[in-house]
mmCIF file of C-alpha atoms in Angstrom:
data_model
loop_
_atom_site.group_PDB
_atom_site.id
_atom_site.type_symbol
_atom_site.label_atom_id
_atom_site.label_comp_id
_atom_site.label_asym_id
_atom_site.label_seq_id
_atom_site.Cartn_x
_atom_site.Cartn_y
_atom_site.Cartn_z
ATOM 1 C CA MET S 1 30.049 -2.194 53.965
ATOM 2 C CA ARG S 2 33.245 -4.219 54.168
ATOM 3 C CA ILE S 3 35.975 -2.930 51.872
ATOM 4 C CA ALA S 4 39.166 -4.956 51.460
ATOM 5 C CA VAL S 5 42.430 -3.018 51.163
ATOM 6 C CA ALA S 6 45.242 -5.045 49.607
ATOM 7 C CA GLY S 7 48.547 -3.718 50.923
ATOM 8 C CA GLY S 8 46.682 -2.048 53.771
ATOM 9 C CA THR S 9 49.693 -1.986 56.097
ATOM 10 C CA GLY S 10 51.884 0.001 53.681
ATOM 11 C CA TRP S 11 52.224 3.784 53.637
ATOM 12 C CA VAL S 12 49.423 4.380 51.141
ATOM 13 C CA GLY S 13 47.456 1.399 52.387
ATOM 14 C CA ARG S 14 47.187 2.826 55.889
ATOM 15 C CA LEU S 15 45.847 6.076 54.427
ATOM 16 C CA VAL S 16 43.266 4.136 52.409
ATOM 17 C CA VAL S 17 42.225 2.193 55.516
ATOM 18 C CA ASP S 18 41.762 5.523 57.330
ATOM 19 C CA ALA S 19 39.745 6.902 54.405
ATOM 20 C CA VAL S 20 37.501 3.812 54.389
ATOM 21 C CA ARG S 21 36.766 4.305 58.092
ATOM 22 C CA ALA S 22 36.181 8.036 57.597
ATOM 23 C CA ALA S 23 33.585 7.186 54.951
ATOM 24 C CA GLY S 24 31.721 5.056 57.483
ATOM 25 C CA HIS S 25 32.740 1.626 56.189
ATOM 26 C CA GLU S 26 34.681 -1.341 57.579
ATOM 27 C CA PRO S 27 38.205 -1.864 56.193
ATOM 28 C CA VAL S 28 39.524 -5.408 55.808
ATOM 29 C CA THR S 29 43.309 -5.310 55.585
ATOM 30 C CA LEU S 30 44.880 -7.832 53.219
ATOM 31 C CA ALA S 31 48.510 -8.291 54.261
ATOM 32 C CA ARG S 32 50.787 -11.018 55.554
ATOM 33 C CA SER S 33 50.436 -9.629 59.077
ATOM 34 C CA THR S 34 46.692 -10.323 58.901
ATOM 35 C CA GLY S 35 47.107 -13.849 57.513
ATOM 36 C CA VAL S 36 46.787 -13.023 53.808
ATOM 37 C CA ASP S 37 49.578 -13.656 51.306
ATOM 38 C CA LEU S 38 48.867 -12.101 47.906
ATOM 39 C CA ILE S 39 51.648 -14.014 46.155
ATOM 40 C CA ARG S 40 50.654 -17.437 47.468
ATOM 41 C CA GLY S 41 46.971 -16.573 47.486
ATOM 42 C CA SER S 42 46.572 -17.933 51.007
ATOM 43 C CA GLY S 43 43.905 -16.404 53.230
ATOM 44 C CA LEU S 44 42.177 -14.532 50.405
ATOM 45 C CA ASP S 45 38.993 -16.583 50.209
ATOM 46 C CA GLN S 46 38.265 -16.171 53.890
ATOM 47 C CA ALA S 47 39.182 -12.470 53.938
ATOM 48 C CA LEU S 48 36.954 -11.633 50.972
ATOM 49 C CA THR S 49 33.867 -13.374 52.330
ATOM 50 C CA ALA S 50 30.981 -10.862 52.349
ATOM 51 C CA THR S 51 33.357 -8.182 51.073
ATOM 52 C CA PRO S 52 31.958 -6.678 47.861
ATOM 53 C CA VAL S 53 34.719 -4.143 47.173
ATOM 54 C CA VAL S 54 38.505 -4.475 46.887
ATOM 55 C CA ILE S 55 40.988 -1.588 46.721
ATOM 56 C CA ASP S 56 44.439 -2.771 45.658
ATOM 57 C CA VAL S 57 47.389 -0.586 46.672
ATOM 58 C CA SER S 58 49.820 -3.472 47.140
ATOM 59 C CA ASN S 59 53.336 -2.652 46.022
ATOM 60 C CA VAL S 60 56.863 -3.924 45.511
ATOM 61 C CA SER S 61 60.053 -1.865 45.791
ATOM 62 C CA THR S 62 61.998 -2.663 42.640
ATOM 63 C CA ILE S 63 63.118 -1.218 39.327
ATOM 64 C CA ASN S 64 63.684 -4.697 37.912
ATOM 65 C CA ARG S 65 61.230 -5.413 35.100
ATOM 66 C CA ARG S 66 60.943 -9.153 35.718
ATOM 67 C CA ARG S 67 60.440 -8.828 39.456
ATOM 68 C CA SER S 68 57.832 -6.105 38.980
ATOM 69 C CA GLU S 69 55.918 -8.096 36.371
ATOM 70 C CA GLU S 70 56.045 -11.239 38.494
ATOM 71 C CA PHE S 71 54.797 -9.469 41.615
ATOM 72 C CA PHE S 72 51.955 -7.512 40.059
ATOM 73 C CA GLY S 73 50.983 -10.337 37.743
ATOM 74 C CA THR S 74 50.809 -12.911 40.522
ATOM 75 C CA ALA S 75 49.283 -10.710 43.230
ATOM 76 C CA THR S 76 46.687 -9.235 40.882
ATOM 77 C CA GLY S 77 45.810 -12.615 39.408
ATOM 78 C CA ASN S 78 45.277 -14.103 42.837
ATOM 79 C CA LEU S 79 43.191 -11.130 43.989
ATOM 80 C CA LEU S 80 40.972 -11.241 40.924
ATOM 81 C CA ALA S 81 40.478 -15.004 41.085
ATOM 82 C CA ALA S 82 39.567 -14.874 44.772
ATOM 83 C CA GLY S 83 37.342 -11.881 44.126
ATOM 84 C CA GLN S 84 35.442 -13.743 41.435
ATOM 85 C CA ARG S 85 34.910 -16.712 43.762
ATOM 86 C CA ALA S 86 33.731 -14.415 46.546
ATOM 87 C CA GLY S 87 31.404 -12.369 44.350
ATOM 88 C CA VAL S 88 33.345 -9.094 44.562
ATOM 89 C CA ARG S 89 31.382 -6.421 42.707
ATOM 90 C CA HIS S 90 34.104 -3.808 42.289
ATOM 91 C CA HIS S 91 37.895 -4.122 42.108
ATOM 92 C CA VAL S 92 39.813 -0.813 42.265
ATOM 93 C CA ALA S 93 43.533 -0.698 41.466
ATOM 94 C CA LEU S 94 46.021 2.143 41.864
ATOM 95 C CA SER S 95 48.458 2.709 39.003
ATOM 96 C CA VAL S 96 50.824 5.462 37.862
ATOM 97 C CA VAL S 97 50.429 8.271 35.349
ATOM 98 C CA GLY S 98 52.796 7.707 32.428
ATOM 99 C CA VAL S 99 53.249 3.929 32.723
ATOM 100 C CA ASP S 100 52.459 3.637 29.018
ATOM 101 C CA ARG S 101 54.923 6.385 28.036
ATOM 102 C CA VAL S 102 57.984 5.698 30.200
ATOM 103 C CA ASN S 103 60.003 2.504 29.668
ATOM 104 C CA TRP S 104 60.891 1.821 33.298
ATOM 105 C CA GLY S 105 61.155 -1.610 34.852
ATOM 106 C CA TYR S 106 58.712 -0.948 37.676
ATOM 107 C CA TYR S 107 56.143 0.435 35.248
ATOM 108 C CA ALA S 108 56.176 -2.775 33.229
ATOM 109 C CA GLY S 109 54.623 -4.500 36.221
ATOM 110 C CA LYS S 110 51.995 -1.787 36.594
ATOM 111 C CA ARG S 111 51.074 -2.153 32.922
ATOM 112 C CA ARG S 112 50.610 -5.866 33.452
ATOM 113 C CA GLN S 113 48.450 -5.181 36.477
ATOM 114 C CA GLU S 114 46.270 -2.760 34.505
ATOM 115 C CA ARG S 115 45.721 -5.275 31.708
ATOM 116 C CA LEU S 116 44.710 -8.020 34.120
ATOM 117 C CA VAL S 117 42.294 -5.780 35.986
ATOM 118 C CA LEU S 118 40.652 -4.170 32.961
ATOM 119 C CA ASP S 119 40.421 -7.401 30.957
ATOM 120 C CA GLY S 120 39.180 -9.496 33.886
ATOM 121 C CA THR S 121 35.670 -10.641 34.737
ATOM 122 C CA VAL S 122 35.401 -8.662 37.996
ATOM 123 C CA PRO S 123 33.984 -5.154 37.356
ATOM 124 C CA ALA S 124 36.891 -2.784 37.861
ATOM 125 C CA THR S 125 38.304 0.712 38.008
ATOM 126 C CA VAL S 126 41.948 1.718 37.511
ATOM 127 C CA LEU S 127 43.118 5.063 38.878
ATOM 128 C CA ARG S 128 46.426 6.376 37.643
ATOM 129 C CA SER S 129 48.072 8.860 39.997
ATOM 130 C CA THR S 130 51.107 11.045 39.624
ATOM 131 C CA GLN S 131 53.962 10.601 42.100
ATOM 132 C CA PHE S 132 53.349 11.416 45.738
ATOM 133 C CA TYR S 133 55.083 14.252 47.593
ATOM 134 C CA GLU S 134 56.528 11.525 49.799
ATOM 135 C CA LEU S 135 58.665 10.304 46.882
ATOM 136 C CA ALA S 136 61.175 13.087 47.542
ATOM 137 C CA ALA S 137 61.659 11.833 51.100
ATOM 138 C CA GLN S 138 61.926 8.263 49.866
ATOM 139 C CA MET S 139 64.705 9.137 47.445
ATOM 140 C CA LEU S 140 66.654 11.137 50.016
ATOM 141 C CA ALA S 141 66.393 8.323 52.555
ATOM 142 C CA SER S 142 67.740 5.787 50.058
ATOM 143 C CA ILE S 143 70.865 7.825 49.210
ATOM 144 C CA PRO S 144 73.221 8.299 52.195
ATOM 145 C CA GLY S 145 76.047 10.800 52.315
ATOM 146 C CA PRO S 146 76.448 14.546 51.791
ATOM 147 C CA VAL S 147 75.373 14.477 48.128
ATOM 148 C CA ALA S 148 71.926 13.265 47.121
ATOM 149 C CA VAL S 149 71.807 12.169 43.480
ATOM 150 C CA VAL S 150 68.223 12.308 42.199
ATOM 151 C CA PRO S 151 66.898 11.645 38.707
ATOM 152 C CA GLN S 152 65.754 14.522 36.554
ATOM 153 C CA MET S 153 61.979 14.246 36.720
ATOM 154 C CA ARG S 154 59.244 16.704 35.798
ATOM 155 C CA ILE S 155 56.125 15.668 37.666
ATOM 156 C CA GLN S 156 52.831 16.975 39.005
ATOM 157 C CA PRO S 157 52.982 15.406 42.462
ATOM 158 C CA ILE S 158 50.133 15.006 44.919
ATOM 159 C CA ALA S 159 49.633 14.327 48.612
ATOM 160 C CA ALA S 160 49.078 10.624 49.191
ATOM 161 C CA HIS S 161 46.113 11.173 51.507
ATOM 162 C CA GLU S 162 44.228 12.908 48.682
ATOM 163 C CA VAL S 163 44.769 9.903 46.422
ATOM 164 C CA ALA S 164 43.563 7.613 49.205
ATOM 165 C CA ARG S 165 40.303 9.542 49.487
ATOM 166 C CA CYS S 166 39.837 9.467 45.712
ATOM 167 C CA LEU S 167 40.301 5.690 45.678
ATOM 168 C CA VAL S 168 37.591 5.254 48.286
ATOM 169 C CA ASP S 169 35.233 7.584 46.408
ATOM 170 C CA LEU S 170 35.771 5.549 43.239
ATOM 171 C CA ALA S 171 35.286 2.287 45.129
ATOM 172 C CA LEU S 172 31.895 3.442 46.377
ATOM 173 C CA ALA S 173 30.786 4.417 42.869
ATOM 174 C CA ASP S 174 30.069 2.228 39.861
ATOM 175 C CA PRO S 175 33.022 0.540 38.106
ATOM 176 C CA ALA S 176 34.491 2.988 35.586
ATOM 177 C CA GLY S 177 37.299 1.147 33.781
ATOM 178 C CA ARG S 178 40.091 3.679 33.337
ATOM 179 C CA ALA S 179 39.199 6.597 35.586
ATOM 180 C CA PRO S 180 40.519 10.093 34.790
ATOM 181 C CA ASP S 181 44.085 10.518 36.051
ATOM 182 C CA ILE S 182 44.577 12.247 39.386
ATOM 183 C CA ALA S 183 47.423 14.723 39.866
ATOM 184 C CA GLY S 184 48.587 17.496 42.129
ATOM 185 C CA PRO S 185 47.978 21.230 41.732
ATOM 186 C CA GLN S 186 51.362 22.168 40.214
ATOM 187 C CA GLN S 187 54.255 20.849 38.124
ATOM 188 C CA LEU S 188 57.583 20.509 39.943
ATOM 189 C CA ARG S 189 61.087 19.186 39.391
ATOM 190 C CA MET S 190 62.180 16.367 41.658
ATOM 191 C CA SER S 191 65.491 18.112 42.369
ATOM 192 C CA ASP S 192 63.659 21.225 43.574
ATOM 193 C CA MET S 193 61.391 19.137 45.788
ATOM 194 C CA ALA S 194 64.390 17.393 47.334
ATOM 195 C CA ARG S 195 66.179 20.683 48.040
ATOM 196 C CA ARG S 196 63.121 22.248 49.633
ATOM 197 C CA LEU S 197 62.500 19.186 51.767
ATOM 198 C CA LEU S 198 66.108 19.195 52.970
ATOM 199 C CA ARG S 199 65.926 22.904 53.836
ATOM 200 C CA SER S 200 62.725 22.321 55.782
ATOM 201 C CA ARG S 201 64.621 19.748 57.849
ATOM 202 C CA GLY S 202 67.621 22.007 58.393
ATOM 203 C CA SER S 203 69.883 19.836 56.237
ATOM 204 C CA HIS S 204 72.741 21.195 54.107
ATOM 205 C CA ARG S 205 73.044 18.165 51.825
ATOM 206 C CA VAL S 206 73.735 18.919 48.182
ATOM 207 C CA VAL S 207 71.198 17.713 45.603
ATOM 208 C CA LEU S 208 72.645 16.644 42.259
ATOM 209 C CA PRO S 209 70.072 16.034 39.495
ATOM 210 C CA VAL S 210 71.130 13.429 36.927
ATOM 211 C CA ARG S 211 69.267 12.438 33.773
ATOM 212 C CA LEU S 212 68.766 8.723 33.376
ATOM 213 C CA PRO S 213 70.088 7.293 30.101
ATOM 214 C CA GLY S 214 68.129 6.781 26.908
ATOM 215 C CA SER S 215 64.459 7.221 26.209
ATOM 216 C CA THR S 216 63.545 6.615 29.855
ATOM 217 C CA GLY S 217 65.553 9.602 31.008
ATOM 218 C CA ARG S 218 64.198 11.822 28.252
ATOM 219 C CA ALA S 219 60.629 10.868 29.072
ATOM 220 C CA MET S 220 61.064 11.451 32.810
ATOM 221 C CA ALA S 221 62.764 14.796 32.311
ATOM 222 C CA GLY S 222 60.150 15.800 29.732
ATOM 223 C CA ASP S 223 56.413 15.286 29.894
ATOM 224 C CA GLY S 224 56.243 11.494 30.154
ATOM 225 C CA LEU S 225 55.042 11.534 33.778
ATOM 226 C CA LEU S 226 52.526 14.362 33.411
ATOM 227 C CA PRO S 227 48.777 13.939 32.967
ATOM 228 C CA THR S 228 47.581 14.486 29.399
ATOM 229 C CA ALA S 229 43.861 15.082 30.015
ATOM 230 C CA PRO S 230 41.594 16.747 32.584
ATOM 231 C CA GLY S 231 40.953 14.868 35.807
ATOM 232 C CA PRO S 232 40.742 15.344 39.567
ATOM 233 C CA ARG S 233 43.437 17.578 41.057
ATOM 234 C CA GLY S 234 44.675 17.689 44.620
ATOM 235 C CA ASN S 235 44.362 20.816 46.737
ATOM 236 C CA GLN S 236 47.379 20.577 49.026
ATOM 237 C CA THR S 237 50.471 22.272 47.579
ATOM 238 C CA PHE S 238 53.993 21.004 48.147
ATOM 239 C CA ASP S 239 54.759 23.964 50.432
ATOM 240 C CA GLN S 240 51.692 23.150 52.508
ATOM 241 C CA TRP S 241 52.734 19.508 52.644
ATOM 242 C CA LEU S 242 56.222 20.534 53.807
ATOM 243 C CA GLY S 243 54.625 22.201 56.811
ATOM 244 C CA SER S 244 52.564 19.139 57.702
ATOM 245 C CA PRO S 245 53.520 16.277 60.048
ATOM 246 C CA ALA S 246 53.603 13.902 57.068
ATOM 247 C CA ALA S 247 56.668 15.635 55.620
ATOM 248 C CA GLN S 248 58.706 15.313 58.783
ATOM 249 C CA LYS S 249 57.954 11.662 59.499
ATOM 250 C CA THR S 250 58.178 10.241 55.969
ATOM 251 C CA THR S 251 61.467 8.435 55.463
ATOM 252 C CA GLY S 252 60.568 5.015 54.051
ATOM 253 C CA ARG S 253 59.452 3.755 50.670
ATOM 254 C CA THR S 254 56.124 5.067 49.429
ATOM 255 C CA ARG S 255 55.888 4.442 45.681
#
C-alpha cells in the first residue's frame, strides 16, 4: 500500500519513511524536494493519487503563535482538502502532549492542526507524543558559547524512532480520533538531559536552567508536558539513546 508522509524529508519524517518501508509498504514523500508544496497546495493531487493513507509529520521551527497557526492551519487544510479529493481513507497527524495545557506559541498551531484534523471529513487519528530525546541536542545546537541556557522543563521524553513506528502502526489500523498519548519510559529534566548529552560528547559547557515567565514557565516546569493517562510507552531509555549513533549525529532541529 502507498502511504504518503508529509514532511518526509525532515528528521522525524525520514524515520517514518523508514518505518513505512520496514512494514512492507511504499512511502510517498510529500516535500518541496519531491515537487509538493504543502503551503501552496501544489503537487498534492498528483502525489495522493491511489494513496489511501497520509501520515503528517510536517513541521515549522517557530515559537511565534501567528506563524505557527498560519503554517499548521494552511498545510493541514491543504492536505485534508487534497485527501478528500483523492479518497484518502485515513489521515494520521502527529501532535504534542500538553498542547492544551501549556500556553506556548508553537502549541497554538498544533491545537489548530488537531481541530482541523479531528473535525474534518477525512477519517483521522491524532497521536500526541512527548518531546523527543533529540530535543536536548537541538537546544544545545541553537545556543552557542560556553554556557547553554535551557528552559526548566519536566518531560517524559521518547526516542523519535519509536514514535515513528507507532505512527505507522496507527496508520495501518482503523481511524481512532485522539489516540492514547505516547511517552518515554521515564520522567527527566531538560537540564539533566543536556548535561548528560554534553558529557557523552566530552564537552565541558555549563548548563544553566531558566524558568520561562508566567503560566507557560510554571506549566513546563511542572506537569504540563507530562501524559495524564495510560498509553503506549517507549522502551529505549535516555542512557541507551546516548550510547546510540542517533545521539552523536543529532544537531539540527527535530521538534
